[in-house]
Amino acid sequence: MNSEQREKYSRQILFAGIGEDGQEKLLGASAALVGCGALGTVVANLLVRAGLGRLRIIDRDFVEPSNLQRQTLFEEADAREALPKATAAERRLRAINSDARVEGVVADLTAENSEELVGGFQIVLDGTDNFETRLLLNDIAISRNIPWIYAAAVGSYGVTMTIRPGETACLACLTEGEEKAAALGAEATCDTAGVLNAAVGVIASIEAAEATKLLAGKPEALNQRLISCDVWSGRFQSIRIARNPDCRACGRKEFAYLAGEAQPHITMCGRDSVQIHERGRRLDLDELGRRVAQASTDGLRHNEFLLRFRVPPYELTVFADGRAIVKGTKDPAVARSLYARYIGT
Ligand SMILES: [Zn+2]
């Protein structure tokens, strides 16, 4: 640590739980964040300011005006330009703290690319918006022995738990089997129930604190509990979760999500849309833009990362890696047909 860093992080070094040795560890630590929406932006902001050495941000989506209420790294200009969230977050975080090596990756985490994207990081942080991707993260983390932090927020409620392979319960212990799935399978999503930025802030802050303890070399300080809170009713809970000895993931080591047996859902949080993922198919966006412009579509928008156009009542956003997000429908068949018509089969 140089004298500039000693000054920059002085308030954290003064905190007995971290001290100079904890700060040194944090500056040399690495984390992968999957999903950079509400929870992800808050947790990334806190950790980069705290002096995390290296952060990789993986996100498949782009900034929209309805994100700005809670996604604290983004600005109106990012939404106007339809910047990918990973790109906008990387720019902002680099301006916030030049000590951190921040890398935004515009991609959808899948069983196939997970090793490349999160393998080798000390911790994985949950910023996702759906259980399928979380259970994939759980499989990746348990099978590779990487700690990860589960976090979710909807309405005025949020929940988080730190998962350490072999030591704590995992997400499959918590959510799979018997009546547990039903208990947790709340129908509410950000689509139907909305979300308060304050609920996101509380949960993301607990997630960042847990990551700080782990990365600063203070695992004894981890809370070892599932923490939930409702910022509207003021109800806070902390529950110890026992490991399930017969758990599919941490017990029997059956990594169904990693084996690709369970494909992630395509409906996304926060809007009426479907994602289509054409694997291994790179698109020439310039060429596609010329073709689309010849058809009678409107609202054509094009930057180096994506192409967006309207086919009323739908809106298609196409990424260079072949993915497309079709807004205005929840029907995968409609989305697939639009994809075939405008992008190709
Ligand atoms: Zn388990």
XYZ file of C-alpha atoms and ligand atoms in Angstrom:
346
model
C 0.000 0.000 0.000
C 1.375 3.425 -0.895
C 0.762 6.607 1.121
C -2.035 7.745 -1.196
C -3.872 4.472 -0.629
C -3.251 4.648 3.106
C -5.051 8.019 3.051
C -7.812 6.896 0.691
C -8.736 3.874 2.814
C -7.880 5.412 6.188
C -11.400 5.094 7.593
C -11.476 1.408 6.806
C -7.969 0.783 8.127
C -9.004 2.493 11.374
C -11.890 0.043 11.695
C -10.538 -2.730 13.945
C -12.265 -5.503 11.984
C -10.220 -4.697 8.859
C -6.988 -2.911 9.802
C -4.002 -2.510 7.512
C -3.593 -6.235 6.821
C -7.289 -6.583 5.872
C -6.997 -3.605 3.515
C -3.886 -5.095 1.881
C -5.773 -8.331 1.280
C -8.745 -6.452 -0.164
C -6.485 -4.563 -2.587
C -5.160 -7.893 -3.832
C -8.562 -9.602 -3.961
C -10.803 -10.472 -6.906
C -14.559 -10.894 -7.334
C -16.908 -11.745 -10.196
C -20.320 -10.084 -10.199
C -23.036 -11.788 -12.206
C -25.794 -9.330 -13.084
C -25.373 -5.571 -12.819
C -28.873 -4.290 -12.135
C -30.259 -2.995 -8.853
C -28.285 -5.185 -6.429
C -25.245 -5.426 -8.688
C -24.689 -1.692 -9.130
C -24.905 -1.046 -5.391
C -22.603 -3.891 -4.413
C -20.070 -3.012 -7.153
C -20.049 0.645 -6.098
C -19.419 -0.243 -2.440
C -16.693 -2.814 -3.117
C -14.795 -0.704 -5.655
C -14.816 2.256 -3.255
C -13.640 -0.081 -0.471
C -10.544 -0.938 -2.508
C -11.356 -4.284 -4.087
C -8.416 -5.080 -6.403
C -10.195 -6.690 -9.321
C -13.858 -6.876 -10.316
C -15.339 -8.572 -13.357
C -18.933 -7.589 -14.145
C -20.961 -9.947 -16.316
C -24.284 -8.630 -17.583
C -26.399 -9.351 -20.647
C -28.684 -6.319 -20.575
C -28.627 -2.607 -21.502
C -29.592 0.521 -19.554
C -33.201 1.729 -19.764
C -34.948 4.731 -18.171
C -36.884 2.505 -15.707
C -33.549 1.274 -14.273
C -32.425 4.678 -13.006
C -34.666 4.651 -9.908
C -32.470 1.977 -8.264
C -29.438 1.132 -10.430
C -27.096 3.625 -8.871
C -24.178 3.493 -11.318
C -26.211 4.630 -14.334
C -27.274 8.027 -15.637
C -29.863 9.335 -18.085
C -27.245 9.513 -20.842
C -26.518 5.776 -20.470
C -30.208 5.018 -21.036
C -30.405 7.424 -24.014
C -27.429 5.696 -25.618
C -28.760 2.235 -24.659
C -25.336 1.301 -23.334
C -24.814 -2.239 -22.111
C -24.904 -2.246 -18.308
C -21.517 -3.984 -18.067
C -19.932 -1.247 -20.213
C -21.615 1.683 -18.436
C -20.737 0.222 -15.010
C -17.102 -0.330 -15.991
C -16.736 3.314 -17.131
C -18.302 4.716 -14.005
C -16.373 2.486 -11.588
C -13.042 3.278 -13.247
C -13.764 6.964 -12.704
C -14.672 6.284 -9.064
C -11.520 4.369 -8.115
C -8.526 3.916 -10.407
C -6.977 1.384 -7.993
C -9.519 -1.230 -9.058
C -9.151 -3.267 -12.210
C -12.753 -3.287 -13.438
C -13.756 -5.283 -16.470
C -17.277 -5.311 -17.909
C -18.258 -8.349 -19.980
C -21.440 -8.129 -22.071
C -22.634 -11.727 -21.951
C -25.229 -14.103 -20.624
C -23.779 -16.542 -18.066
C -24.421 -20.107 -19.206
C -23.224 -23.576 -18.242
C -20.881 -23.459 -21.262
C -19.133 -20.138 -20.589
C -19.201 -20.174 -16.772
C -15.701 -21.625 -16.319
C -14.211 -18.943 -18.557
C -16.219 -16.124 -16.983
C -16.076 -16.797 -13.232
C -13.432 -19.541 -12.759
C -10.377 -18.257 -10.912
C -12.145 -15.508 -8.948
C -12.070 -15.595 -5.139
C -15.774 -14.953 -4.764
C -18.901 -14.760 -6.916
C -21.555 -12.128 -6.180
C -25.199 -12.567 -7.071
C -26.708 -9.637 -8.934
C -29.075 -11.783 -11.007
C -32.846 -11.601 -11.205
C -33.915 -15.241 -11.495
C -33.576 -18.567 -9.705
C -32.360 -20.545 -12.687
C -29.227 -18.438 -13.013
C -28.740 -18.499 -9.232
C -28.913 -22.297 -9.183
C -26.368 -22.351 -12.020
C -24.137 -20.050 -9.931
C -24.644 -22.387 -6.980
C -23.544 -25.394 -9.078
C -20.478 -23.509 -10.363
C -19.506 -22.349 -6.875
C -20.021 -25.715 -5.124
C -18.261 -27.718 -7.855
C -15.244 -25.372 -7.938
C -15.174 -24.614 -4.225
C -15.695 -20.851 -4.643
C -17.718 -18.963 -2.004
C -20.678 -16.993 -3.332
C -23.285 -14.648 -1.929
C -26.946 -15.118 -2.788
C -29.041 -11.933 -2.787
C -32.503 -10.967 -4.033
C -34.949 -8.089 -3.648
C -38.526 -7.485 -4.749
C -41.148 -5.019 -3.534
C -39.984 -3.786 -0.128
C -38.415 -7.145 0.766
C -34.940 -8.585 0.337
C -32.946 -11.653 1.353
C -29.280 -12.661 1.334
C -27.080 -15.570 2.418
C -23.352 -16.240 2.138
C -22.597 -19.705 0.831
C -19.268 -21.399 1.522
C -18.914 -24.808 -0.131
C -18.504 -27.601 2.393
C -19.181 -25.329 5.352
C -22.587 -23.718 5.043
C -25.886 -24.735 3.496
C -26.109 -23.956 -0.216
C -28.917 -22.485 -2.316
C -30.128 -25.960 -3.298
C -30.326 -26.958 0.423
C -32.548 -23.934 0.829
C -34.771 -24.114 -2.225
C -34.982 -27.656 -3.574
C -37.075 -30.543 -2.352
C -40.466 -30.976 -0.668
C -42.367 -27.978 0.481
C -39.364 -25.650 0.478
C -39.728 -24.861 -3.190
C -43.368 -23.948 -2.686
C -42.553 -21.792 0.329
C -39.924 -19.840 -1.572
C -41.610 -19.897 -4.933
C -43.232 -16.545 -4.374
C -45.031 -15.462 -7.505
C -43.948 -11.901 -7.018
C -41.263 -10.574 -9.346
C -40.129 -7.040 -10.091
C -42.527 -7.301 -13.053
C -45.604 -7.596 -10.890
C -44.640 -6.137 -7.521
C -42.122 -3.421 -8.394
C -39.156 -2.828 -6.122
C -38.077 -0.115 -3.696
C -34.538 1.164 -4.075
C -34.194 1.180 -0.273
C -34.845 -2.584 -0.076
C -32.163 -3.104 -2.720
C -29.770 -0.842 -0.829
C -30.093 -2.731 2.463
C -29.600 -6.174 0.925
C -26.762 -5.098 -1.383
C -25.031 -3.459 1.587
C -25.183 -6.693 3.596
C -23.874 -8.544 0.536
C -20.975 -6.066 0.232
C -20.179 -6.355 3.957
C -20.043 -10.157 3.730
C -17.802 -9.973 0.645
C -15.526 -7.518 2.472
C -15.161 -9.909 5.428
C -14.251 -12.809 3.156
C -11.870 -10.866 0.915
C -10.173 -9.054 3.805
C -9.409 -12.444 5.329
C -11.907 -12.276 8.197
C -14.176 -15.291 7.600
C -14.841 -15.615 11.336
C -16.900 -12.398 11.083
C -19.351 -13.825 8.493
C -22.913 -13.833 9.798
C -23.607 -17.496 8.819
C -27.316 -16.835 8.553
C -30.019 -16.152 6.009
C -30.907 -12.501 6.536
C -34.149 -11.010 5.290
C -35.764 -7.643 5.757
C -38.795 -5.639 4.752
C -38.079 -1.925 4.707
C -41.805 -1.088 4.561
C -42.997 -3.096 7.584
C -39.672 -2.752 9.392
C -39.414 -6.513 9.930
C -35.898 -7.984 9.998
C -35.101 -11.685 10.358
C -31.992 -13.784 10.647
C -32.260 -17.571 10.458
C -29.633 -20.276 10.717
C -30.036 -22.697 7.806
C -28.879 -26.283 8.309
C -27.182 -28.199 5.512
C -29.293 -30.864 3.867
C -27.131 -34.027 3.952
C -28.988 -35.312 0.901
C -28.748 -32.011 -1.019
C -28.485 -32.509 -4.798
C -25.655 -29.981 -5.113
C -23.520 -29.898 -1.941
C -24.425 -33.442 -0.812
C -24.753 -35.695 -3.858
C -22.680 -33.417 -6.141
C -25.200 -33.600 -8.951
C -24.703 -30.381 -10.849
C -27.781 -30.452 -13.054
C -27.637 -26.747 -13.944
C -23.937 -26.897 -14.798
C -24.547 -29.979 -16.935
C -27.001 -27.850 -18.923
C -29.931 -30.127 -18.062
C -31.919 -27.181 -16.827
C -31.824 -24.265 -19.225
C -32.209 -20.765 -17.805
C -35.585 -19.103 -18.254
C -35.854 -16.471 -20.895
C -38.337 -14.103 -19.312
C -36.572 -11.214 -17.669
C -37.256 -9.125 -14.614
C -38.705 -5.657 -14.822
C -40.419 -5.829 -18.173
C -42.477 -7.806 -20.581
C -39.765 -9.424 -22.654
C -38.128 -12.587 -23.845
C -34.460 -13.225 -24.491
C -33.299 -15.446 -27.306
C -29.816 -16.821 -27.179
C -28.322 -18.127 -30.403
C -25.073 -19.673 -29.238
C -21.840 -19.213 -31.122
C -23.297 -16.983 -33.767
C -21.692 -13.576 -34.101
C -23.610 -10.950 -35.994
C -22.417 -8.143 -38.217
C -24.486 -5.339 -36.701
C -23.656 -2.855 -39.491
C -24.899 -5.233 -42.114
C -27.981 -6.133 -40.090
C -28.657 -2.414 -39.547
C -28.681 -1.808 -43.319
C -31.084 -4.700 -43.870
C -33.410 -3.589 -41.097
C -33.392 -0.004 -42.372
C -34.689 -1.239 -45.737
C -37.652 -2.937 -44.089
C -40.277 -0.538 -42.813
C -39.279 -0.592 -39.176
C -38.972 2.521 -37.055
C -36.956 3.694 -34.089
C -33.758 2.173 -35.435
C -30.886 2.782 -33.057
C -27.378 1.481 -33.447
C -24.198 1.681 -31.396
C -21.064 -0.444 -31.322
C -22.657 -2.956 -28.932
C -26.225 -3.377 -30.116
C -28.916 -2.636 -32.649
C -32.439 -1.744 -31.588
C -35.569 -1.295 -33.663
C -39.337 -1.400 -33.366
C -41.755 -3.723 -35.049
C -44.940 -2.459 -33.386
C -46.034 -3.564 -30.844
C -42.633 -5.165 -30.295
C -39.135 -3.831 -29.875
C -36.080 -5.905 -30.718
C -32.617 -5.358 -29.281
C -29.914 -7.424 -30.941
C -26.407 -7.870 -29.512
C -23.245 -8.652 -31.444
C -23.014 -12.119 -29.834
C -26.292 -13.117 -31.498
C -28.573 -12.591 -28.526
C -31.797 -10.677 -28.880
C -34.236 -9.273 -26.363
C -37.779 -9.023 -27.663
C -39.867 -6.562 -25.688
C -43.644 -6.542 -25.749
C -44.283 -10.254 -25.363
C -43.856 -13.082 -22.901
C -44.418 -15.718 -25.540
C -41.179 -17.425 -26.645
C -42.841 -18.491 -29.914
C -43.594 -14.884 -30.884
C -40.054 -13.869 -30.000
C -38.571 -16.732 -31.986
C -40.651 -15.873 -35.015
C -39.565 -12.205 -34.923
C -35.970 -13.307 -34.534
C -36.245 -15.593 -37.542
C -37.871 -12.878 -39.647
C -35.458 -10.033 -38.934
C -32.204 -11.647 -37.869
C -32.307 -15.051 -39.482
C -32.687 -18.645 -38.425
Zn -26.723 -27.902 -0.477
